[in-house]
Backbone as a ProteinNet text record, in pm:
[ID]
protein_1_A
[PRIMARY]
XXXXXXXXXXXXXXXXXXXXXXXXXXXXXXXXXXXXXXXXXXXXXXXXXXXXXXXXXXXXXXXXXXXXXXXX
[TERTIARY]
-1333.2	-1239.1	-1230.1	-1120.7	-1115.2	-1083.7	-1174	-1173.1	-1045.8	-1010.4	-859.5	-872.3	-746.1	-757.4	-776	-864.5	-885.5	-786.7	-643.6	-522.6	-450	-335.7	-178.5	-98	16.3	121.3	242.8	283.1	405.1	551.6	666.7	753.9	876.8	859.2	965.6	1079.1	1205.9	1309.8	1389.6	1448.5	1566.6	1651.5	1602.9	1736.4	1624.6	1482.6	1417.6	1379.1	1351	1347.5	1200.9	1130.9	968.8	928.8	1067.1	1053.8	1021.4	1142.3	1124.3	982.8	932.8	836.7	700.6	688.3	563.9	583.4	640.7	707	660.8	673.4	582.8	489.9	400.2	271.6	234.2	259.6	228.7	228.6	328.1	351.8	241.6	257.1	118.5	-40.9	-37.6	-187.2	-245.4	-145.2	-252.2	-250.4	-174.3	-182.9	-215	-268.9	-282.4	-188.4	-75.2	25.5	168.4	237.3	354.7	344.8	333.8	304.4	201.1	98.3	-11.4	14.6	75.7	148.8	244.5	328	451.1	401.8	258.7	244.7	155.4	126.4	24.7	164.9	260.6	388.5	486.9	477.5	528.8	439.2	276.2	177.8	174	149.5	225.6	343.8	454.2	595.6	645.7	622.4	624.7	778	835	886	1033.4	1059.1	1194	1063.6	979.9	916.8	862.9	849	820.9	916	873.1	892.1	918.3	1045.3	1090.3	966.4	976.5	890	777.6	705.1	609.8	498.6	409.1	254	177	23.4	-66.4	-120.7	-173.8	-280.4	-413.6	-481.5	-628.8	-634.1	-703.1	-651.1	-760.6	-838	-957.5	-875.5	-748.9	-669.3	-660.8	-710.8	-656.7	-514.9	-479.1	-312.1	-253	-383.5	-388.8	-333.9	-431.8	-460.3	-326.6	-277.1	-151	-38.7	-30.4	109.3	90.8	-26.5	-63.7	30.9	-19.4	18.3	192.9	218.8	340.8	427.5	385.1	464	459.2	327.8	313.7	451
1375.2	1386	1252	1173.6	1064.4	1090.2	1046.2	1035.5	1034.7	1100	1104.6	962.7	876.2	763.4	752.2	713	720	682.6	612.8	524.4	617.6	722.3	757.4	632.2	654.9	556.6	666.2	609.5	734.7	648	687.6	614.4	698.3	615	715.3	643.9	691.8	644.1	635.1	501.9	483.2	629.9	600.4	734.2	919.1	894.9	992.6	1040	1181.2	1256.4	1284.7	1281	1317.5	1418.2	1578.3	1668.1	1600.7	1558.7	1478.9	1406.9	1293.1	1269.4	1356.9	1450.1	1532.8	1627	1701.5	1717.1	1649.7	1514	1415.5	1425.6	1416	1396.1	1531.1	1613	1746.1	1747	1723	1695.5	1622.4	1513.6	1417.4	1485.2	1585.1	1619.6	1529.1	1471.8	1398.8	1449.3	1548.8	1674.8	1761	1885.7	2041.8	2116.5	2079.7	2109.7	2003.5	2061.1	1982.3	1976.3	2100.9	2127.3	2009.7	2016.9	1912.2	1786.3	1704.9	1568.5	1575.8	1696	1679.8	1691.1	1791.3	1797.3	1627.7	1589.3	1474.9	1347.5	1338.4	1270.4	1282.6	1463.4	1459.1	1431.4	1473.6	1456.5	1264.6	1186.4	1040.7	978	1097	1048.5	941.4	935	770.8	861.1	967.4	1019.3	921.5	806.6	720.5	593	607.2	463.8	471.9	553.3	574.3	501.6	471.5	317.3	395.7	327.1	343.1	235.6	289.6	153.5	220.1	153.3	214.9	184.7	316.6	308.8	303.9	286.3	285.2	351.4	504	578.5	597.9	599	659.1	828.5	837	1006	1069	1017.8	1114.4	1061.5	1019.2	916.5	1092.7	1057.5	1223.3	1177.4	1283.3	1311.5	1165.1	1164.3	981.2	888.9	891.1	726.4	717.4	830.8	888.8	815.2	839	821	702.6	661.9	479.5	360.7	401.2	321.8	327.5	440.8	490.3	418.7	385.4	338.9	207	126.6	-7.3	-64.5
-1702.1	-1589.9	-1515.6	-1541.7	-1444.8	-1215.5	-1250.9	-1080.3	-1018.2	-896.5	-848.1	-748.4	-783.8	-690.3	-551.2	-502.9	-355.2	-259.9	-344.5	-240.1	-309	-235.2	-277.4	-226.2	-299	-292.3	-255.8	-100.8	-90	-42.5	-90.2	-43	84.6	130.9	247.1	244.9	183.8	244.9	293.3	330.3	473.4	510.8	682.6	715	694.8	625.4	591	761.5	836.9	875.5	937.8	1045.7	1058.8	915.5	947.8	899.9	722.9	701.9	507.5	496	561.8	601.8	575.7	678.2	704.1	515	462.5	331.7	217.7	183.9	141.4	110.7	281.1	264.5	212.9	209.7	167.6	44.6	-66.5	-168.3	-249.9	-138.4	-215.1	-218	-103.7	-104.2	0.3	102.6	212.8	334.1	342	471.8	426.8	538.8	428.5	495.8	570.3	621.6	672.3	662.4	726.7	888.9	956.7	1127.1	1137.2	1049.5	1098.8	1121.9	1025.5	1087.2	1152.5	1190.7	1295.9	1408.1	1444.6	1567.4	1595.7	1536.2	1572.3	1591.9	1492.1	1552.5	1681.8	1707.1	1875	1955	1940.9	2034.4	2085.2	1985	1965.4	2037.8	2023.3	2086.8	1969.8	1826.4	1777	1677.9	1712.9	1612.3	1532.4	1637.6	1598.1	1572	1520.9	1560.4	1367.1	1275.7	1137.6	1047.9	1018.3	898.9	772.2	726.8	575.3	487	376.1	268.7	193.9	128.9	62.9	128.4	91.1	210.1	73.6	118.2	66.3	117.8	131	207.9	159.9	218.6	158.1	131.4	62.7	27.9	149.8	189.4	278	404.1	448.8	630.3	675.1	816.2	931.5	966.1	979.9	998.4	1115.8	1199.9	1320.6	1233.3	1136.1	1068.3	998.8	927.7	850.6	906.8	1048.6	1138.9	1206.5	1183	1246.4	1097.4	1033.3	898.2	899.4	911.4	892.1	996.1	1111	1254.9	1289.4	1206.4	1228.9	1154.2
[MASK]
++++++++++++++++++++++++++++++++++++++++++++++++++++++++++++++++++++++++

């Protein structure tokens, strides 16, 4: 069994949605919910502030570290 990579690679793009967004990460397996990164993006206020482009996440990032990467 090869080891699951410790970095996902997720791409969000232009014009994509918190909602499309939070969806994603779900997809990928780096949330265990969609509510979970939306509420940590309104709790934030950063919801116009999420960046199109490709991320590099760590697969163990909390939903914080998730929406830090995402907003820088």
């Amino acid at each position: 069994e090869p080891a699951e990579p410790a970095i996902v690679t997720v791409t969000v793009d232009m014009g994509s949605s918190s909602q499309d967004i939070a969806a994603l990460l779900k997809d990928a397996g780096l949330v265990g919910s969609e509510e979970e990164f939306l509420s940590v993006v309104a709790e934030l206020g950063v919801e116009t502030r999420l960046q199109a482009g490709t991320f590099e996440i760590p697969k163990d990032a909390s939903p914080v570290e998730i929406v830090n990467l995402l907003t820088q």
